[in-house]
Short mmCIF file of N, CA and C in Angstrom, two decimals:
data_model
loop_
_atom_site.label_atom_id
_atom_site.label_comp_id
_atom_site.label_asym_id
_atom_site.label_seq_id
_atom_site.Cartn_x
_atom_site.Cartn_y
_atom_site.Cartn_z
N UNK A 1 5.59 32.06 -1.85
CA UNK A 1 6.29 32.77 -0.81
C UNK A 1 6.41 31.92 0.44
N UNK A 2 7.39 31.83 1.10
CA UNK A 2 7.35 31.45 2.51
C UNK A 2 6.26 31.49 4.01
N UNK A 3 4.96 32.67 3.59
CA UNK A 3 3.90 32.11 3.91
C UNK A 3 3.15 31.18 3.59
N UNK A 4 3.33 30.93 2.66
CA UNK A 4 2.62 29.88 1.35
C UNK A 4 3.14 28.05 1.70
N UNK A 5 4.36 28.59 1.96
CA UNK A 5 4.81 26.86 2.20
C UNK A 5 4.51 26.52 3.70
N UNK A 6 4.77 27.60 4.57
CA UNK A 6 4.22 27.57 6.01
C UNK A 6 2.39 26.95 6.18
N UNK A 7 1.94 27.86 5.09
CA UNK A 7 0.32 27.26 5.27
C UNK A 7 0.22 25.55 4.45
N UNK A 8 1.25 25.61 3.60
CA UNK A 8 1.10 24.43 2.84
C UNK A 8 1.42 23.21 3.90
N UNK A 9 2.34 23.42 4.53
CA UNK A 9 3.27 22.45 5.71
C UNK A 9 1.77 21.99 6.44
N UNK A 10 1.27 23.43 7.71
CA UNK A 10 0.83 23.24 8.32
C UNK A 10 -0.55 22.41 8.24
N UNK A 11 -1.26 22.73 7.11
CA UNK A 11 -2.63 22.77 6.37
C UNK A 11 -2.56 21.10 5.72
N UNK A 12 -1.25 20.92 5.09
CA UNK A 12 -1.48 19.91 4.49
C UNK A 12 -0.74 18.52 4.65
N UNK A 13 0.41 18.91 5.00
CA UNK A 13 1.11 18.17 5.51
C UNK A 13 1.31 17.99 6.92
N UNK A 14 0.73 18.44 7.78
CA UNK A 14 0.11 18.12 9.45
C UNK A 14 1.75 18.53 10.28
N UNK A 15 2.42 19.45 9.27
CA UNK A 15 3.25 20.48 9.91
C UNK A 15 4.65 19.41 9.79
N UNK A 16 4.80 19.05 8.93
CA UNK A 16 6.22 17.81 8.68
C UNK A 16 6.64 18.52 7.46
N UNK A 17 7.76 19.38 8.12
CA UNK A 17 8.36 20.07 6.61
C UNK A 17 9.11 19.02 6.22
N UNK A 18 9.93 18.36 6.36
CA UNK A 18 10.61 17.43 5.92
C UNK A 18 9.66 16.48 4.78
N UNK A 19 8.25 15.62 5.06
CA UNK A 19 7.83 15.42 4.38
C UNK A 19 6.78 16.39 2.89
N UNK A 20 7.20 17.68 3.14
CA UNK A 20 6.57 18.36 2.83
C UNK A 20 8.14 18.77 1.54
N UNK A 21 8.99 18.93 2.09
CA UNK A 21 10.48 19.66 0.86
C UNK A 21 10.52 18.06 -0.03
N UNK A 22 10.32 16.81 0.89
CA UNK A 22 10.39 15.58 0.00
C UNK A 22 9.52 15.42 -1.15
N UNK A 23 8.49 16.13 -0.99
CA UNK A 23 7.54 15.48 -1.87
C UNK A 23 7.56 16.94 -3.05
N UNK A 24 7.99 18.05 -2.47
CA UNK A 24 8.31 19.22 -3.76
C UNK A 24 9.21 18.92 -4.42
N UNK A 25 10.75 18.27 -4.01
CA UNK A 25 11.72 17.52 -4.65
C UNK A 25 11.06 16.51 -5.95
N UNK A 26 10.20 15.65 -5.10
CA UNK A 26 9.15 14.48 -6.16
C UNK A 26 8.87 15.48 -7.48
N UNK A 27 8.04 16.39 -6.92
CA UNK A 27 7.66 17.32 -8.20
C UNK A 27 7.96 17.78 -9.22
N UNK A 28 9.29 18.42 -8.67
CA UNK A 28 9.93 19.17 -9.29
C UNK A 28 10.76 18.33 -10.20
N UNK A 29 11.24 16.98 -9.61
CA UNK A 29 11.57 15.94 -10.76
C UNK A 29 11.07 15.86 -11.88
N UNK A 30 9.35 15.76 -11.81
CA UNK A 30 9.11 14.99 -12.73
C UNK A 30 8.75 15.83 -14.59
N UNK A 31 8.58 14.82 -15.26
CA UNK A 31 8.82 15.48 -17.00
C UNK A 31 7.49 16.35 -17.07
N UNK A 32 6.30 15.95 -16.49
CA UNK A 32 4.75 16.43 -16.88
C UNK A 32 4.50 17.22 -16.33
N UNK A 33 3.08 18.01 -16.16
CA UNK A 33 2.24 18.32 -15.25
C UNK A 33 0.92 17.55 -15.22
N UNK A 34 0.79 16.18 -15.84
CA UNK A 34 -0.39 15.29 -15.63
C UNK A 34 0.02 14.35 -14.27
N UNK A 35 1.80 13.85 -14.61
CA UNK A 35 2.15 13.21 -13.92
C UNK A 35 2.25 13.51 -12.15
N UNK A 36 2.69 15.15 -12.46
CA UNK A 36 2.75 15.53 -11.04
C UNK A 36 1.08 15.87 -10.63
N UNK A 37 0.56 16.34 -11.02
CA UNK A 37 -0.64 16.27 -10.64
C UNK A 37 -1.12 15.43 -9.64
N UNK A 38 -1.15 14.31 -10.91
CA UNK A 38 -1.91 13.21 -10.05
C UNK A 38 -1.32 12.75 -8.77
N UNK A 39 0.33 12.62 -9.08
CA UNK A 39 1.07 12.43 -7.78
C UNK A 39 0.59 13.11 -6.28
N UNK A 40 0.24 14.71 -7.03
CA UNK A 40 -0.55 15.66 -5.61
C UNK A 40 -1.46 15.23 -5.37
N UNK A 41 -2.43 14.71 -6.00
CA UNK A 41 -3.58 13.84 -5.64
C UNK A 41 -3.95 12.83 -4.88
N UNK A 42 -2.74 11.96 -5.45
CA UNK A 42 -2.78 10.67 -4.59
C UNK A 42 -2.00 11.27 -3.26
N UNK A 43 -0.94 12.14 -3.17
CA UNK A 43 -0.27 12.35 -1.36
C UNK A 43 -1.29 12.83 -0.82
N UNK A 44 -2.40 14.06 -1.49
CA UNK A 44 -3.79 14.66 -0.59
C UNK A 44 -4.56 13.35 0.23
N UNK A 45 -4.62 12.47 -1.00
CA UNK A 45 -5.55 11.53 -0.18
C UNK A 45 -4.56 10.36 0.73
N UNK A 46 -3.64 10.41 0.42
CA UNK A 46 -2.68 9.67 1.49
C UNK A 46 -2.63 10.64 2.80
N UNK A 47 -2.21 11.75 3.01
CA UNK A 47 -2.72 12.61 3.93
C UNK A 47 -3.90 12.72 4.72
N UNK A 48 -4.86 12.44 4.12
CA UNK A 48 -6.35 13.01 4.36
C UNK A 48 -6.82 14.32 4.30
N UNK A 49 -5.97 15.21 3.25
CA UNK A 49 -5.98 16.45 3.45
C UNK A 49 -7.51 16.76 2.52
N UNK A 50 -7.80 17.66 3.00
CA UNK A 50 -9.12 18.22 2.06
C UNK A 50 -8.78 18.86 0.94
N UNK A 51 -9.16 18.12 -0.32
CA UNK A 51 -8.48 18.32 -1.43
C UNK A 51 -9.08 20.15 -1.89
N UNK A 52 -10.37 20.44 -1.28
CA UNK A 52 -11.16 21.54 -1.72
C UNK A 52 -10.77 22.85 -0.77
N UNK A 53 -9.72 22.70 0.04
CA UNK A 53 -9.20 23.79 0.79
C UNK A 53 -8.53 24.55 0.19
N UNK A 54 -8.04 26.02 0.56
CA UNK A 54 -8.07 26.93 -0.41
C UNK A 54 -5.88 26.49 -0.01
N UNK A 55 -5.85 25.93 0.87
CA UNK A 55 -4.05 25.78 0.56
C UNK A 55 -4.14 24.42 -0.46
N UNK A 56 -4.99 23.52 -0.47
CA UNK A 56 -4.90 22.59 -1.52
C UNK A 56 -4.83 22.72 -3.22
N UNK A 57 -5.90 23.63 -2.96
CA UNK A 57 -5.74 24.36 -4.56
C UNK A 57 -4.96 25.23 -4.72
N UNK A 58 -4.56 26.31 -3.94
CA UNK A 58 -3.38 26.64 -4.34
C UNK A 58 -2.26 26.39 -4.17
N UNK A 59 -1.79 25.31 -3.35
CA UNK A 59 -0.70 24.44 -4.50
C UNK A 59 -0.81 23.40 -5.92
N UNK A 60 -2.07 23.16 -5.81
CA UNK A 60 -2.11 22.59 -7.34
C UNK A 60 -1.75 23.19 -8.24
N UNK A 61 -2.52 24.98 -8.13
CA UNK A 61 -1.96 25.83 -9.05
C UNK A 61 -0.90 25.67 -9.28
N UNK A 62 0.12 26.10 -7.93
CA UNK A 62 1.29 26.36 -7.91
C UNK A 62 1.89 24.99 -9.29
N UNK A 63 1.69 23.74 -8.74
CA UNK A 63 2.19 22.71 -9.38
C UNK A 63 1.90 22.48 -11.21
N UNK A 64 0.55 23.15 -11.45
CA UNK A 64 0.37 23.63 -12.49
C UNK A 64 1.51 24.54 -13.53
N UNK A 65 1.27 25.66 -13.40
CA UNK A 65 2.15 26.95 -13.31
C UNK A 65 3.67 26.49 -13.49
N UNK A 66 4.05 24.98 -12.57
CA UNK A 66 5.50 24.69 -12.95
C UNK A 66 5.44 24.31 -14.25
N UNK A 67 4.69 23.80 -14.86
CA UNK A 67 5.00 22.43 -16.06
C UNK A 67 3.85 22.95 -17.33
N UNK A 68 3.78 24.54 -17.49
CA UNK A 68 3.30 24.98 -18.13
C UNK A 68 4.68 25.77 -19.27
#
């Protein structure tokens, strides 16, 4: 939901929607859900975002859930 990407922006992406629709674009590209995964992984720690925050995991879900 649109709270969801608001907390995702703010929480994880340090409030840069732009880099934030770029990197769901990335996602949504790709063939896997190993591939995107890890991709979320490596932008968390390019970020410095805390991978164990409750907007971190639930967009993993979210990213899960796509490629199921």
């Amino acid at each position: 939901g649109i709270n969801d990407k608001f907390m995702f922006v703010n929480e994880l992406f340090q409030g840069d929607m732009k880099s934030y629709d770029i990197f769901i674009r990335e996602i949504n590209d790709m063939n896997n859900g190993a591939a995107a995964l890890n991709a979320y992984s490596q932008k968390l720690n390019s970020l410095g975002a805390d991978a164990e925050s409750s907007a971190a995991i639930k967009l993993g879900e979210y990213i899960e859930r796509r490629f199921l």
